[in-house]
């Protein structure tokens, strides 16, 4: 069974940084493309970016609102996905989900809440 | 960016009746090389992550009941629930993944 478990969320001040983690199991992680999606409270879904498998060049692409502030990385040896977030703004307050990405996003974690507030 | 517009924002349907949700893309999501539409539908129930229902505009994900069907091509798509069940109360989102992926705003389905 595919499992994705996000962690690392919490309260951070505007301008701060945070790293989210996603622990994966139940599938061959090194071959998987993965993505991050967020959902602000009471709002819709927003795709943030995805990272290819290293065998497919391992590059990451990002949505315009987060390009240059967010970075996706992966650790295939530990089946971990990361989202590094810098220069956080109040508008970044959301639940952050990691997903497998075929595309589209097939399996989702339960999410981790990030609150950006002073 | 490719803007996805869903309609209606919400709808109320009686149990056993049909529900129809529309999704319009500002750009075509039909990849002519393989004749596939890069369009997916998701269901999200309160307090849960989204669940993939349909990809390629019309292919049901494994385990999805056949009362859910997707249709359309190019820029106009439809998700149909043929006979609404109580457990189908949720918000439904379309997403294009031809360009940088984008989601529609969601449609809330109630009884």
CSV table of C-alpha atoms in Angstrom, one decimal, chain B residues 4-64:
chain,number,residue,atom,x,y,z
B,4,UNK,CA,-9.4,26.2,-15.5
B,5,UNK,CA,-13.0,27.4,-14.9
B,6,UNK,CA,-15.5,25.1,-13.3
B,7,UNK,CA,-19.3,25.5,-13.3
B,8,UNK,CA,-21.4,25.6,-11.3
B,9,UNK,CA,-19.7,26.6,-8.0
B,10,UNK,CA,-22.2,24.3,-6.2
B,11,UNK,CA,-25.2,22.1,-7.0
B,12,UNK,CA,-27.7,20.2,-5.0
B,13,UNK,CA,-28.9,16.9,-6.4
B,14,UNK,CA,-31.4,14.4,-5.1
B,15,UNK,CA,-30.3,10.9,-4.2
B,16,UNK,CA,-30.3,8.7,-7.3
B,17,UNK,CA,-30.3,11.7,-9.7
B,18,UNK,CA,-27.6,12.8,-12.1
B,19,UNK,CA,-25.0,15.4,-11.3
B,20,UNK,CA,-23.1,17.2,-14.0
B,21,UNK,CA,-20.0,19.4,-13.5
B,22,UNK,CA,-18.3,21.4,-16.3
B,23,UNK,CA,-14.7,22.4,-16.7
B,24,UNK,CA,-13.4,24.8,-19.3
B,25,UNK,CA,-9.7,25.2,-20.1
B,26,UNK,CA,-8.3,28.5,-21.4
B,27,UNK,CA,-6.0,26.5,-23.7
B,28,UNK,CA,-6.4,23.1,-25.3
B,29,UNK,CA,-5.1,20.2,-23.2
B,30,UNK,CA,-5.3,17.7,-26.1
B,31,UNK,CA,-1.9,16.3,-27.0
B,32,UNK,CA,-2.3,15.6,-30.7
B,33,UNK,CA,0.7,13.3,-30.9
B,34,UNK,CA,-1.1,10.6,-28.8
B,35,UNK,CA,-4.7,12.0,-29.0
B,36,UNK,CA,-4.8,12.2,-25.2
B,37,UNK,CA,-6.4,14.9,-23.1
B,38,UNK,CA,-4.3,15.8,-20.1
B,39,UNK,CA,-7.3,16.4,-17.8
B,40,UNK,CA,-8.0,14.8,-14.4
B,41,UNK,CA,-10.9,15.0,-11.9
B,42,UNK,CA,-10.5,14.7,-8.1
B,43,UNK,CA,-13.0,14.3,-5.3
B,44,UNK,CA,-12.3,15.8,-1.9
B,45,UNK,CA,-14.4,15.1,1.2
B,46,UNK,CA,-14.2,17.2,4.3
B,47,UNK,CA,-11.0,16.7,6.3
B,48,UNK,CA,-9.5,14.4,3.7
B,49,UNK,CA,-6.9,14.8,0.9
B,50,UNK,CA,-8.2,14.8,-2.7
B,51,UNK,CA,-8.7,11.5,-4.4
B,52,UNK,CA,-8.1,10.9,-8.1
B,53,UNK,CA,-11.2,9.8,-9.9
B,54,UNK,CA,-10.5,10.2,-13.6
B,55,UNK,CA,-7.4,10.9,-15.7
B,56,UNK,CA,-7.0,11.3,-19.5
B,57,UNK,CA,-10.4,13.0,-19.4
B,58,UNK,CA,-12.4,9.8,-19.3
B,59,UNK,CA,-10.4,6.9,-17.7
B,60,UNK,CA,-11.5,5.9,-14.3
B,61,UNK,CA,-8.8,5.3,-11.7
B,62,UNK,CA,-8.8,1.8,-10.3
B,63,UNK,CA,-11.6,1.3,-7.7
B,64,UNK,CA,-13.7,4.3,-8.8
